[in-house]
CSV table of N, CA and C in Angstrom, one decimal:
chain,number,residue,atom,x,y,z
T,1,UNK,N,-20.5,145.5,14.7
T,1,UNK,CA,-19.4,145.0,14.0
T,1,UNK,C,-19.8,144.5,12.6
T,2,UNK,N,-19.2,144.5,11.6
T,2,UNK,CA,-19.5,144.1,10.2
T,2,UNK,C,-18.8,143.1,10.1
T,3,UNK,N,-19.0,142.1,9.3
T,3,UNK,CA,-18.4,140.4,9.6
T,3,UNK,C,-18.5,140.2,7.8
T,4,UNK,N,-17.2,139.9,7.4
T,4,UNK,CA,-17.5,138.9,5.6
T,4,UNK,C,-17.6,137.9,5.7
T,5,UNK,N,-18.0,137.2,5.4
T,5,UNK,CA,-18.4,135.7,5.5
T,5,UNK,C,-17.2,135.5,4.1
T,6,UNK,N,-15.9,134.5,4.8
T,6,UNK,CA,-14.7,134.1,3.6
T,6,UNK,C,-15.3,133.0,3.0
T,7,UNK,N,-14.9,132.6,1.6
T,7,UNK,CA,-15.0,131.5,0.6
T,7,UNK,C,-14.7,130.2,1.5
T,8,UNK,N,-13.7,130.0,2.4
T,8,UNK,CA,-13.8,128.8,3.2
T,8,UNK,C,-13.7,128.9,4.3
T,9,UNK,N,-15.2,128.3,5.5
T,9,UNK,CA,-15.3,128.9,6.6
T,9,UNK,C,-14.3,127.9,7.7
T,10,UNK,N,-14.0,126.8,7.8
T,10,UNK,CA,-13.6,125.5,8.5
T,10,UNK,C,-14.6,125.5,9.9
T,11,UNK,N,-13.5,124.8,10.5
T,11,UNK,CA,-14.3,124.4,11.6
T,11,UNK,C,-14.5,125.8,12.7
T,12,UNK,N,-16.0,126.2,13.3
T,12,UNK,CA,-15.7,127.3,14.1
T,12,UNK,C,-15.7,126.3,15.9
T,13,UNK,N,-15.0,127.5,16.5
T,13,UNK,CA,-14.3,127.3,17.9
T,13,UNK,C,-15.1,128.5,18.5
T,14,UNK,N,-15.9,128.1,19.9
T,14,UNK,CA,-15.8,129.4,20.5
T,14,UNK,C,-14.9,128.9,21.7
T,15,UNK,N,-14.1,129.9,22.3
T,15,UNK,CA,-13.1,130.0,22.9
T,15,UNK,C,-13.3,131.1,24.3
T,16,UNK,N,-12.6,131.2,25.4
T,16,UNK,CA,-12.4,132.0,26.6
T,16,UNK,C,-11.0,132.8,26.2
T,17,UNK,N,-11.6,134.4,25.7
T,17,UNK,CA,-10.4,134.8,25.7
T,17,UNK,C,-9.7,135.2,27.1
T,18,UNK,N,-8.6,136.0,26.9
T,18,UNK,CA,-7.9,136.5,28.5
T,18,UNK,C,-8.4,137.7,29.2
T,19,UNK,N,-9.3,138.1,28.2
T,19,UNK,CA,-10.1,139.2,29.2
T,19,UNK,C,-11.5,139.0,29.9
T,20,UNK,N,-11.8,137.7,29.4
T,20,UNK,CA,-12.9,137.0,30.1
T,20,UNK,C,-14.1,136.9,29.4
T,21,UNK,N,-13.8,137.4,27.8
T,21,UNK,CA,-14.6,137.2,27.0
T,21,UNK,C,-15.0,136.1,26.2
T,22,UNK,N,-15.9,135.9,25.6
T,22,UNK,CA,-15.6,134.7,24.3
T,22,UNK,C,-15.0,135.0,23.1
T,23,UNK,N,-14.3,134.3,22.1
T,23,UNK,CA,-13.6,134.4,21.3
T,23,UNK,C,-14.0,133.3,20.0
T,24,UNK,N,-15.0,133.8,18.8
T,24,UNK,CA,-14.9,132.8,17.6
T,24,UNK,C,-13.9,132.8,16.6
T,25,UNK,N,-13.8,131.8,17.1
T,25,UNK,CA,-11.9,130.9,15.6
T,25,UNK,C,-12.5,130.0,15.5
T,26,UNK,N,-11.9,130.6,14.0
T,26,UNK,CA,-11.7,128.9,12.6
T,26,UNK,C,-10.4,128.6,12.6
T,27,UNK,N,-10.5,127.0,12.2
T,27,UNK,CA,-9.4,126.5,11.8
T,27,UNK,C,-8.3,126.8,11.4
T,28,UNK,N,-8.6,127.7,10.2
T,28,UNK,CA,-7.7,128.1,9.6
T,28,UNK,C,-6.9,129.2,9.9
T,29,UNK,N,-5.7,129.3,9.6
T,29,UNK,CA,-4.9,130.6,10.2
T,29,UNK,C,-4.4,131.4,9.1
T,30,UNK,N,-4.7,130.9,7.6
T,30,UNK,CA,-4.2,131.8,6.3
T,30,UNK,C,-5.1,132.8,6.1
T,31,UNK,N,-4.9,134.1,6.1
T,31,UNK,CA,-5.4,135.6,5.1
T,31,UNK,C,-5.8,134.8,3.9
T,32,UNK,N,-7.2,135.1,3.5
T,32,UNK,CA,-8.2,136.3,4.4
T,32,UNK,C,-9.2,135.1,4.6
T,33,UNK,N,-9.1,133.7,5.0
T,33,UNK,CA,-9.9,132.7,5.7
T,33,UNK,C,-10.1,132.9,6.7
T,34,UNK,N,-8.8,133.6,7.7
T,34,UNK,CA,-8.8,133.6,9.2
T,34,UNK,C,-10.0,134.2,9.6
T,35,UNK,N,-10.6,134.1,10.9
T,35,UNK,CA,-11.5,134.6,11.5
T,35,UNK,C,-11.4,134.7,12.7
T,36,UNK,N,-11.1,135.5,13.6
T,36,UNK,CA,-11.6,135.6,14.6
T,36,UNK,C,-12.1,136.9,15.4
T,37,UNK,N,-13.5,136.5,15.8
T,37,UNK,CA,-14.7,137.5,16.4
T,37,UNK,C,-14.9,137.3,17.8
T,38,UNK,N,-14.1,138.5,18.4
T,38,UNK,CA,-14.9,138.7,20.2
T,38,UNK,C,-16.3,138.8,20.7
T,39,UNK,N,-17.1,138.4,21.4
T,39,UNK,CA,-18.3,138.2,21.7
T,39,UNK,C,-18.4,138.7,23.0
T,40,UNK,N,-19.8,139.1,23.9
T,40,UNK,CA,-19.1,139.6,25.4
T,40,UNK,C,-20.1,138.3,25.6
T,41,UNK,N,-20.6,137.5,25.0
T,41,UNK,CA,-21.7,136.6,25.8
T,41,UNK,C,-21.3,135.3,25.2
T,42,UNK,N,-21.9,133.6,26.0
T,42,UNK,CA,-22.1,132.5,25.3
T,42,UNK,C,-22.7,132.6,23.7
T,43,UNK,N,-24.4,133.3,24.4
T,43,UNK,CA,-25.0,132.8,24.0
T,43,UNK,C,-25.2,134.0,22.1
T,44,UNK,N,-24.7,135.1,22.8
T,44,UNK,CA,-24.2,135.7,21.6
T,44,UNK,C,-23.5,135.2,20.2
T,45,UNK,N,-21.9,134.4,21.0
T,45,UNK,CA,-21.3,133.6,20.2
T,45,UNK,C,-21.8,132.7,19.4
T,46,UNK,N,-22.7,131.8,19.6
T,46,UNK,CA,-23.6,130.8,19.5
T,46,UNK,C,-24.7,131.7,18.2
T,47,UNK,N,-24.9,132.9,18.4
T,47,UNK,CA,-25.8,133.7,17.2
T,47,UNK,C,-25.1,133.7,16.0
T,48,UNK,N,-23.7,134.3,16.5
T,48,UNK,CA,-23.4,134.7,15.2
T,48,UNK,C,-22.8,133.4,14.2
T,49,UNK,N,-22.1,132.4,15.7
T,49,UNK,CA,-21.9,131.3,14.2
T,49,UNK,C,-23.1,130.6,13.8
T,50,UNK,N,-24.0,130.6,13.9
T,50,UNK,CA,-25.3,130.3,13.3
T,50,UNK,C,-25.2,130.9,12.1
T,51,UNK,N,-25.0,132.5,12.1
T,51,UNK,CA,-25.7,133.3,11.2
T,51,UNK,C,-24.2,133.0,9.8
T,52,UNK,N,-23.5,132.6,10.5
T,52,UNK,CA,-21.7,132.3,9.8
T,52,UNK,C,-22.0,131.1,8.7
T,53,UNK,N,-22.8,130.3,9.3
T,53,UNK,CA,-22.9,128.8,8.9
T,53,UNK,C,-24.0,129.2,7.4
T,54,UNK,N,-24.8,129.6,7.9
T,54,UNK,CA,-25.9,130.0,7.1
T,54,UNK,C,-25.6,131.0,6.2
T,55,UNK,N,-25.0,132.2,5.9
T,55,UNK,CA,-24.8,132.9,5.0
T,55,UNK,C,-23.6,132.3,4.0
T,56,UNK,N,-24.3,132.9,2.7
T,56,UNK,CA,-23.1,132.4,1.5
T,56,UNK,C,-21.6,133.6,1.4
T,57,UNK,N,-20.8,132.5,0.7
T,57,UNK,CA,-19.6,133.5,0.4
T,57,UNK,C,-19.5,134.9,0.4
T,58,UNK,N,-19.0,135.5,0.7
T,58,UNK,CA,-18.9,137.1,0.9
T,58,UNK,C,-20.3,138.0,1.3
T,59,UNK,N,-21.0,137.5,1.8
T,59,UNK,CA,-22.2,138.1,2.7
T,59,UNK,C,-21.4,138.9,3.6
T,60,UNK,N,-22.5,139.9,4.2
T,60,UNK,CA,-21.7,141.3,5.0
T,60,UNK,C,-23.0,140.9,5.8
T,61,UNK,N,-22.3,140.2,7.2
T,61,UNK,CA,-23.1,140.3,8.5
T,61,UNK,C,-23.0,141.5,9.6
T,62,UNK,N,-24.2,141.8,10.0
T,62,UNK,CA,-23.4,142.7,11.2
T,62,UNK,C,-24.1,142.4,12.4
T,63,UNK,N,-23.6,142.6,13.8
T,63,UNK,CA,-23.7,141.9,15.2
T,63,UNK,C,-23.9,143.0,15.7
């Protein structure tokens, strides 16, 4: 999956989606800040917002 890292990240959330997966959200709900990335693991989720926190503005991550 290819991920942009937006100009403002807010606060990240990992979450339980309804398929039994995890789910990363930000705060924010306005285009093109929104974020949210399905994960199938904790500890996955936990990688990528590491790699979220740490990359600058419009960086191209991939998972």
């Amino acid at each position: 999956m290819k991920i942009i890292r937006p100009k403002i990240l807010g606060t990240l959330k990992i979450n339980i989606a309804l398929a039994g997966n995890y789910l990363i959200i930000n705060g924010i709900n306005k285009p093109p800040n929104k974020i949210r990335i399905p994960c199938d693991t904790y500890e996955d989720a936990l990688e990528i917002v590491k790699r979220l926190e740490n990359a600058k503005a419009g960086d191209v991550i991939y998972t």
